[in-house]
PDB file of C-alpha atoms in Angstrom:
ATOM      1  CA  MET N 235     235.115 105.817-100.357  1.00 56.00           C
ATOM      2  CA  THR N 236     235.431 109.071 -98.374  1.00 70.00           C
ATOM      3  CA  ASN N 237     232.886 111.879 -98.318  1.00 75.00           C
ATOM      4  CA  ILE N 238     234.940 114.015-100.689  1.00 82.00           C
ATOM      5  CA  ASP N 239     235.226 111.099-103.143  1.00 83.00           C
ATOM      6  CA  LYS N 240     231.461 110.652-103.095  1.00 83.00           C
ATOM      7  CA  PHE N 241     231.015 114.395-103.532  1.00 85.00           C
ATOM      8  CA  ILE N 242     233.314 114.447-106.564  1.00 88.00           C
ATOM      9  CA  LYS N 243     231.530 111.459-108.086  1.00 88.00           C
ATOM     10  CA  LEU N 244     228.148 113.120-107.510  1.00 85.00           C
ATOM     11  CA  ASN N 245     229.252 116.355-109.166  1.00 88.00           C
ATOM     12  CA  LEU N 246     230.850 114.648-112.157  1.00 90.00           C
ATOM     13  CA  SER N 247     227.702 112.580-112.725  1.00 89.00           C
ATOM     14  CA  MET N 248     225.692 115.815-113.006  1.00 88.00           C
ATOM     15  CA  VAL N 249     227.856 117.256-115.779  1.00 90.00           C
ATOM     16  CA  LYS N 250     228.828 114.128-117.718  1.00 90.00           C
ATOM     17  CA  GLY N 251     226.548 115.176-120.581  1.00 90.00           C
ATOM     18  CA  GLU N 252     228.179 118.603-120.757  1.00 91.00           C
ATOM     19  CA  ILE N 253     231.661 117.037-120.658  1.00 92.00           C
ATOM     20  CA  CYS N 254     230.854 114.789-123.630  1.00 92.00           C
ATOM     21  CA  THR N 255     229.378 117.700-125.591  1.00 93.00           C
ATOM     22  CA  VAL N 256     232.287 120.023-124.782  1.00 92.00           C
ATOM     23  CA  ALA N 257     234.850 117.420-125.848  1.00 92.00           C
ATOM     24  CA  GLY N 258     232.996 116.347-128.974  1.00 92.00           C
ATOM     25  CA  THR N 259     232.263 119.803-130.359  1.00 93.00           C
ATOM     26  CA  SER N 260     235.746 121.202-129.634  1.00 92.00           C
ATOM     27  CA  PHE N 261     237.359 118.169-131.312  1.00 91.00           C
ATOM     28  CA  ALA N 262     235.122 118.596-134.354  1.00 90.00           C
ATOM     29  CA  ALA N 263     235.805 122.354-134.464  1.00 90.00           C
ATOM     30  CA  VAL N 264     239.585 121.945-134.584  1.00 87.00           C
ATOM     31  CA  LEU N 265     239.322 119.114-137.117  1.00 84.00           C
ATOM     32  CA  CYS N 266     237.115 121.228-139.382  1.00 84.00           C
ATOM     33  CA  ALA N 267     239.546 124.154-139.199  1.00 81.00           C
ATOM     34  CA  ILE N 268     242.775 122.235-139.789  1.00 76.00           C
ATOM     35  CA  THR N 269     241.741 119.455-142.139  1.00 70.00           C
ATOM     36  CA  PHE N 270     238.948 120.988-144.193  1.00 70.00           C
ATOM     37  CA  GLY N 271     239.590 124.700-143.795  1.00 69.00           C
ATOM     38  CA  GLN N 272     235.980 125.312-142.721  1.00 78.00           C
ATOM     39  CA  ILE N 273     236.668 128.236-140.405  1.00 81.00           C
ATOM     40  CA  PHE N 274     233.065 129.411-140.070  1.00 86.00           C
ATOM     41  CA  ILE N 275     231.790 125.951-139.118  1.00 87.00           C
ATOM     42  CA  ALA N 276     234.728 125.590-136.727  1.00 86.00           C
ATOM     43  CA  MET N 277     233.850 128.894-135.025  1.00 90.00           C
ATOM     44  CA  VAL N 278     230.218 127.824-134.604  1.00 92.00           C
ATOM     45  CA  LEU N 279     231.224 124.470-133.123  1.00 91.00           C
ATOM     46  CA  MET N 280     233.751 126.097-130.807  1.00 91.00           C
ATOM     47  CA  GLY N 281     231.085 128.573-129.682  1.00 92.00           C
ATOM     48  CA  VAL N 282     228.795 125.658-128.812  1.00 93.00           C
ATOM     49  CA  SER N 283     231.664 123.979-126.964  1.00 92.00           C
ATOM     50  CA  ILE N 284     232.402 127.075-124.880  1.00 91.00           C
ATOM     51  CA  GLY N 285     228.691 127.513-124.178  1.00 92.00           C
ATOM     52  CA  PHE N 286     228.435 124.004-122.730  1.00 93.00           C
ATOM     53  CA  LEU N 287     231.671 124.581-120.803  1.00 91.00           C
ATOM     54  CA  PHE N 288     230.040 127.503-119.001  1.00 89.00           C
ATOM     55  CA  LYS N 289     226.830 125.503-118.589  1.00 91.00           C
ATOM     56  CA  ALA N 290     228.836 122.852-116.729  1.00 92.00           C
ATOM     57  CA  TYR N 291     230.403 125.542-114.541  1.00 91.00           C
ATOM     58  CA  LYS N 292     226.954 126.943-113.804  1.00 89.00           C
ATOM     59  CA  LYS N 293     225.682 123.534-112.698  1.00 89.00           C
ATOM     60  CA  LEU N 294     228.720 122.888-110.538  1.00 90.00           C
ATOM     61  CA  TYR N 295     229.164 126.319-108.999  1.00 90.00           C
ATOM     62  CA  TYR N 296     225.731 127.938-108.937  1.00 88.00           C
ATOM     63  CA  THR N 297     222.763 125.601-109.398  1.00 86.00           C
ATOM     64  CA  THR N 298     223.844 123.057-106.795  1.00 82.00           C
ATOM     65  CA  MET N 299     225.065 125.601-104.264  1.00 83.00           C
ATOM     66  CA  TYR N 300     222.794 128.622-104.635  1.00 82.00           C
ATOM     67  CA  GLY N 301     220.014 127.467-106.971  1.00 76.00           C
ATOM     68  CA  GLU N 302     217.716 124.459-107.117  1.00 74.00           C
ATOM     69  CA  GLY N 303     220.054 122.078-105.306  1.00 66.00           C
ATOM     70  CA  THR N 304     220.936 124.349-102.390  1.00 68.00           C
ATOM     71  CA  LEU N 305     218.931 122.561 -99.682  1.00 71.00           C
ATOM     72  CA  MET N 306     220.336 119.164-100.574  1.00 70.00           C
ATOM     73  CA  TYR N 307     223.928 120.371-100.663  1.00 68.00           C
ATOM     74  CA  ARG N 308     223.715 122.130 -97.318  1.00 68.00           C
ATOM     75  CA  THR N 309     222.701 118.861 -95.654  1.00 72.00           C
ATOM     76  CA  LEU N 310     225.734 116.949 -96.951  1.00 73.00           C
ATOM     77  CA  PRO N 311     228.409 116.106 -94.345  1.00 77.00           C
ATOM     78  CA  ILE N 312     231.212 118.087 -95.974  1.00 79.00           C
ATOM     79  CA  GLY N 313     233.106 121.179 -94.878  1.00 82.00           C
ATOM     80  CA  GLU N 314     234.003 124.287 -96.823  1.00 84.00           C
ATOM     81  CA  GLU N 315     237.548 123.084 -97.571  1.00 88.00           C
ATOM     82  CA  GLU N 316     236.355 119.750 -98.942  1.00 88.00           C
ATOM     83  CA  MET N 317     233.533 121.399-100.876  1.00 87.00           C
ATOM     84  CA  THR N 318     235.931 123.864-102.492  1.00 90.00           C
ATOM     85  CA  ALA N 319     238.425 121.131-103.356  1.00 91.00           C
ATOM     86  CA  ALA N 320     235.736 118.898-104.875  1.00 90.00           C
ATOM     87  CA  LYS N 321     234.038 121.670-106.852  1.00 92.00           C
ATOM     88  CA  VAL N 322     237.296 123.065-108.222  1.00 93.00           C
ATOM     89  CA  PHE N 323     238.485 119.554-109.110  1.00 94.00           C
ATOM     90  CA  CYS N 324     235.288 118.873-111.080  1.00 93.00           C
ATOM     91  CA  GLY N 325     235.560 122.229-112.861  1.00 93.00           C
ATOM     92  CA  PHE N 326     239.193 121.387-113.568  1.00 94.00           C
ATOM     93  CA  ALA N 327     238.129 118.029-115.058  1.00 93.00           C
ATOM     94  CA  VAL N 328     235.643 119.717-117.401  1.00 92.00           C
ATOM     95  CA  SER N 329     238.272 122.194-118.585  1.00 90.00           C
ATOM     96  CA  VAL N 330     240.895 119.462-119.091  1.00 91.00           C
ATOM     97  CA  ALA N 331     238.421 117.453-121.187  1.00 90.00           C
ATOM     98  CA  TRP N 332     237.859 120.547-123.328  1.00 90.00           C
ATOM     99  CA  GLN N 333     241.565 121.230-123.843  1.00 85.00           C
ATOM    100  CA  CYS N 334     242.505 117.581-124.405  1.00 86.00           C
ATOM    101  CA  ALA N 335     239.843 117.331-127.105  1.00 88.00           C
ATOM    102  CA  ILE N 336     241.353 120.399-128.793  1.00 86.00           C
ATOM    103  CA  VAL N 337     244.848 118.879-128.706  1.00 81.00           C
ATOM    104  CA  LEU N 338     243.530 115.558-130.004  1.00 83.00           C
ATOM    105  CA  GLY N 339     241.747 117.375-132.821  1.00 83.00           C
ATOM    106  CA  MET N 340     244.991 119.152-133.714  1.00 79.00           C
ATOM    107  CA  ALA N 341     246.904 115.857-133.718  1.00 76.00           C
ATOM    108  CA  VAL N 342     244.369 114.108-135.930  1.00 78.00           C
ATOM    109  CA  GLY N 343     244.136 117.145-138.205  1.00 76.00           C
ATOM    110  CA  ILE N 344     247.909 117.267-138.664  1.00 71.00           C
ATOM    111  CA  ILE N 345     247.996 113.558-139.471  1.00 71.00           C
ATOM    112  CA  LEU N 346     245.298 114.039-142.095  1.00 71.00           C
ATOM    113  CA  LEU N 347     247.209 116.998-143.524  1.00 68.00           C
ATOM    114  CA  ASP N 348     250.322 114.828-143.809  1.00 63.00           C
ATOM    115  CA  VAL N 349     248.479 112.247-145.891  1.00 60.00           C
ATOM    116  CA  GLY N 350     246.899 114.927-148.059  1.00 57.00           C
ATOM    117  CA  LEU N 351     243.329 114.672-146.819  1.00 51.00           C
ATOM    118  CA  ASN N 352     242.470 118.364-146.728  1.00 50.00           C
ATOM    119  CA  THR N 353     240.341 120.816-148.642  1.00 49.00           C
ATOM    120  CA  GLY N 354     240.495 124.578-148.438  1.00 49.00           C
ATOM    121  CA  HIS N 355     243.215 127.211-148.554  1.00 48.00           C
ATOM    122  CA  SER N 356     243.080 127.942-144.813  1.00 48.00           C
ATOM    123  CA  ALA N 357     244.201 124.381-144.066  1.00 50.00           C
ATOM    124  CA  TYR N 358     247.500 125.089-145.810  1.00 53.00           C
ATOM    125  CA  VAL N 359     247.866 128.410-143.990  1.00 51.00           C
ATOM    126  CA  ILE N 360     247.429 126.661-140.625  1.00 53.00           C
ATOM    127  CA  ALA N 361     249.955 124.010-141.645  1.00 52.00           C
ATOM    128  CA  GLU N 362     252.528 126.683-142.525  1.00 55.00           C
ATOM    129  CA  VAL N 363     252.051 128.403-139.167  1.00 52.00           C
ATOM    130  CA  MET N 364     252.468 125.165-137.230  1.00 53.00           C
ATOM    131  CA  GLU N 365     255.700 124.368-139.078  1.00 54.00           C
ATOM    132  CA  LYS N 366     257.227 127.497-137.514  1.00 51.00           C
ATOM    133  CA  LEU N 367     256.532 126.366-133.951  1.00 51.00           C
ATOM    134  CA  PRO N 368     259.237 124.628-131.880  1.00 50.00           C
ATOM    135  CA  PRO N 369     259.540 120.837-132.351  1.00 50.00           C
ATOM    136  CA  ALA N 370     256.588 119.148-130.682  1.00 48.00           C
ATOM    137  CA  GLY N 371     258.751 116.512-129.013  1.00 46.00           C
ATOM    138  CA  ASN N 372     260.706 119.135-127.067  1.00 48.00           C
ATOM    139  CA  ILE N 373     257.767 120.995-125.566  1.00 53.00           C
ATOM    140  CA  ALA N 374     254.902 118.476-125.439  1.00 57.00           C
ATOM    141  CA  LEU N 375     255.272 117.758-121.717  1.00 63.00           C
ATOM    142  CA  ILE N 376     255.637 121.432-120.803  1.00 66.00           C
ATOM    143  CA  MET N 377     252.613 122.359-122.933  1.00 68.00           C
ATOM    144  CA  PHE N 378     250.558 119.640-121.237  1.00 74.00           C
ATOM    145  CA  PHE N 379     251.617 120.964-117.830  1.00 78.00           C
ATOM    146  CA  SER N 380     250.739 124.492-118.918  1.00 78.00           C
ATOM    147  CA  MET N 381     247.299 123.403-120.121  1.00 82.00           C
ATOM    148  CA  THR N 382     246.454 121.530-116.937  1.00 86.00           C
ATOM    149  CA  THR N 383     247.565 124.389-114.685  1.00 88.00           C
ATOM    150  CA  ALA N 384     245.509 126.794-116.809  1.00 87.00           C
ATOM    151  CA  SER N 385     242.502 124.527-116.264  1.00 89.00           C
ATOM    152  CA  PHE N 386     243.075 124.626-112.506  1.00 92.00           C
ATOM    153  CA  TYR N 387     243.426 128.414-112.596  1.00 89.00           C
ATOM    154  CA  ARG N 388     240.218 128.797-114.622  1.00 88.00           C
ATOM    155  CA  ALA N 389     238.193 126.484-112.377  1.00 91.00           C
ATOM    156  CA  ALA N 390     239.429 128.135-109.168  1.00 92.00           C
ATOM    157  CA  ILE N 391     238.859 131.694-110.397  1.00 91.00           C
ATOM    158  CA  PHE N 392     235.335 130.968-111.639  1.00 88.00           C
ATOM    159  CA  PHE N 393     234.465 129.268-108.356  1.00 92.00           C
ATOM    160  CA  LEU N 394     235.738 132.255-106.394  1.00 90.00           C
ATOM    161  CA  MET N 395     233.763 134.715-108.538  1.00 87.00           C
ATOM    162  CA  VAL N 396     230.503 132.777-108.148  1.00 87.00           C
ATOM    163  CA  THR N 397     231.077 132.235-104.425  1.00 87.00           C
ATOM    164  CA  TRP N 398     231.975 135.857-103.709  1.00 83.00           C
ATOM    165  CA  TYR N 399     228.924 137.179-105.541  1.00 82.00           C
ATOM    166  CA  ASN N 400     226.363 134.760-104.109  1.00 82.00           C
ATOM    167  CA  CYS N 401     227.675 134.963-100.540  1.00 78.00           C
ATOM    168  CA  ARG N 402     227.033 138.699-100.489  1.00 68.00           C
ATOM    169  CA  ILE N 403     223.832 139.810 -98.813  1.00 64.00           C
ATOM    170  CA  ARG N 404     221.015 139.958-101.339  1.00 59.00           C
ATOM    171  CA  VAL N 405     220.778 143.758-101.500  1.00 49.00           C
ATOM    172  CA  ARG N 406     224.435 143.937-102.553  1.00 56.00           C
ATOM    173  CA  ARG N 407     224.075 141.492-105.464  1.00 61.00           C
ATOM    174  CA  SER N 408     223.883 144.260-108.015  1.00 64.00           C
ATOM    175  CA  GLY N 409     225.009 144.858-111.559  1.00 67.00           C
ATOM    176  CA  ALA N 410     228.002 146.723-110.154  1.00 70.00           C
ATOM    177  CA  ALA N 411     229.119 143.587-108.306  1.00 69.00           C
ATOM    178  CA  LYS N 412     228.850 141.539-111.508  1.00 69.00           C
ATOM    179  CA  ALA N 413     230.782 144.209-113.381  1.00 73.00           C
ATOM    180  CA  ALA N 414     233.482 144.112-110.698  1.00 74.00           C
ATOM    181  CA  ILE N 415     233.816 140.343-111.145  1.00 71.00           C
ATOM    182  CA  VAL N 416     234.134 140.564-114.925  1.00 72.00           C
ATOM    183  CA  THR N 417     236.594 143.448-114.640  1.00 75.00           C
ATOM    184  CA  ALA N 418     238.735 141.524-112.164  1.00 73.00           C
ATOM    185  CA  TYR N 419     238.844 138.476-114.439  1.00 68.00           C
ATOM    186  CA  LEU N 420     239.743 140.558-117.496  1.00 70.00           C
ATOM    187  CA  ALA N 421     242.410 142.390-115.487  1.00 73.00           C
ATOM    188  CA  LEU N 422     243.980 139.095-114.413  1.00 69.00           C
ATOM    189  CA  SER N 423     243.929 137.862-118.008  1.00 66.00           C
ATOM    190  CA  TYR N 424     245.513 141.096-119.228  1.00 62.00           C
ATOM    191  CA  LEU N 425     248.206 140.989-116.556  1.00 67.00           C
ATOM    192  CA  GLY N 426     248.953 137.397-117.502  1.00 62.00           C
ATOM    193  CA  GLN N 427     249.344 138.398-121.145  1.00 61.00           C
ATOM    194  CA  LYS N 428     251.634 141.312-120.265  1.00 64.00           C
ATOM    195  CA  PHE N 429     253.638 139.002-118.018  1.00 63.00           C
ATOM    196  CA  GLY N 430     254.232 136.670-120.959  1.00 58.00           C
ATOM    197  CA  GLU N 431     255.200 139.538-123.251  1.00 60.00           C
ATOM    198  CA  THR N 432     257.679 140.867-120.670  1.00 64.00           C
ATOM    199  CA  ILE N 433     259.308 137.465-120.346  1.00 58.00           C
ATOM    200  CA  GLU N 434     259.603 137.148-124.125  1.00 56.00           C
ATOM    201  CA  GLU N 435     261.236 140.568-124.380  1.00 61.00           C
ATOM    202  CA  ASN N 436     263.816 139.874-121.662  1.00 60.00           C
ATOM    203  CA  PHE N 437     264.755 136.255-122.330  1.00 56.00           C
ATOM    204  CA  ALA N 438     266.744 135.662-125.504  1.00 50.00           C
ATOM    205  CA  VAL N 439     266.973 131.865-125.135  1.00 46.00           C
ATOM    206  CA  GLY N 440     263.924 129.648-125.310  1.00 55.00           C
ATOM    207  CA  PRO N 441     261.313 132.334-124.600  1.00 59.00           C
ATOM    208  CA  PHE N 442     258.435 130.067-125.596  1.00 63.00           C
ATOM    209  CA  ILE N 443     259.347 127.386-123.057  1.00 69.00           C
ATOM    210  CA  VAL N 444     260.217 129.974-120.384  1.00 69.00           C
ATOM    211  CA  VAL N 445     256.798 131.610-120.738  1.00 70.00           C
ATOM    212  CA  LEU N 446     255.052 128.245-120.508  1.00 74.00           C
ATOM    213  CA  ILE N 447     256.906 127.259-117.336  1.00 77.00           C
ATOM    214  CA  LEU N 448     256.548 130.591-115.531  1.00 78.00           C
ATOM    215  CA  GLY N 449     252.951 130.922-116.665  1.00 78.00           C
ATOM    216  CA  SER N 450     252.201 127.469-115.248  1.00 82.00           C
ATOM    217  CA  VAL N 451     253.700 128.407-111.897  1.00 85.00           C
ATOM    218  CA  LEU N 452     251.633 131.603-111.882  1.00 84.00           C
ATOM    219  CA  ASN N 453     248.476 129.596-112.657  1.00 86.00           C
ATOM    220  CA  ILE N 454     249.090 127.332-109.675  1.00 90.00           C
ATOM    221  CA  VAL N 455     249.770 130.220-107.293  1.00 90.00           C
ATOM    222  CA  ILE N 456     246.719 132.251-108.347  1.00 88.00           C
ATOM    223  CA  GLY N 457     244.504 129.151-108.327  1.00 90.00           C
ATOM    224  CA  ALA N 458     245.620 128.200-104.822  1.00 93.00           C
ATOM    225  CA  VAL N 459     244.984 131.728-103.541  1.00 92.00           C
ATOM    226  CA  ALA N 460     241.530 131.708-105.166  1.00 91.00           C
ATOM    227  CA  CYS N 461     240.676 128.429-103.409  1.00 93.00           C
ATOM    228  CA  LYS N 462     241.774 129.834-100.051  1.00 93.00           C
ATOM    229  CA  LEU N 463     239.667 132.959-100.570  1.00 91.00           C
ATOM    230  CA  SER N 464     236.645 130.856-101.579  1.00 90.00           C
ATOM    231  CA  VAL N 465     236.890 128.866 -98.344  1.00 91.00           C
ATOM    232  CA  LYS N 466     237.132 132.072 -96.314  1.00 90.00           C
ATOM    233  CA  VAL N 467     234.117 133.627 -98.059  1.00 87.00           C
ATOM    234  CA  MET N 468     231.977 130.520 -97.506  1.00 85.00           C
ATOM    235  CA  LYS N 469     232.929 130.297 -93.852  1.00 82.00           C
ATOM    236  CA  ASP N 470     232.018 133.940 -93.352  1.00 79.00           C
ATOM    237  CA  ARG N 471     228.681 133.933 -95.166  1.00 70.00           C
ATOM    238  CA  TYR N 472     227.547 130.711 -96.831  1.00 59.00           C
ATOM    239  CA  CYS N 473     226.692 128.566 -93.811  1.00 49.00           C
ATOM    240  CA  ALA N 474     225.341 131.522 -91.845  1.00 40.00           C
ATOM    241  CA  GLU N 475     222.523 132.337 -94.241  1.00 44.00           C
TER     242      GLU N 475
END
């Protein structure tokens, strides 16, 4: 087992509780919404799921690198490239677990709808909406690819934001810097949405699939750039402090 393998295993062991909670609550949230029409309960469960998702990111990206575990991590025989790859991979794994649980909840919910095990008007509304989507068999693979690339993008961007902020000298870690990070993330999300809308407006054939494919490529490109920038930031500041 190489150093990076051990590093990945160490990081995953620290957030295994969060991964289980994220997957379980998101699965239950989707099942409650689709099968039983309990939208309020579903929103609460999904809120808990997202909260634990960010808690896992905090453990991976902040606590172990800039918080309580800093001294231990700085003594590990691993370079900035390997550290970035391992951290982003673990964040990617947490996000994939979250999204896979959502998809599994949708699949189980649809099966239960088909056999008539549902209560609540909203369950029928959701079923009607899903009937209008393209056939699942034609886009399942592309949707899975889109979800996994989105997970990579999310993990890489969050790692870059945390790294950039905490590698700044202490006097520059202000509210303005935090606001700049949030603004940058929202701007990227907005640009991604506008990109999808532009594609839909200009492609008459298969816009849904086209958006998924091009969006996936964009996720990979932005994620890779974010990883490169994270390595550069850590080489400039992290090891020097």
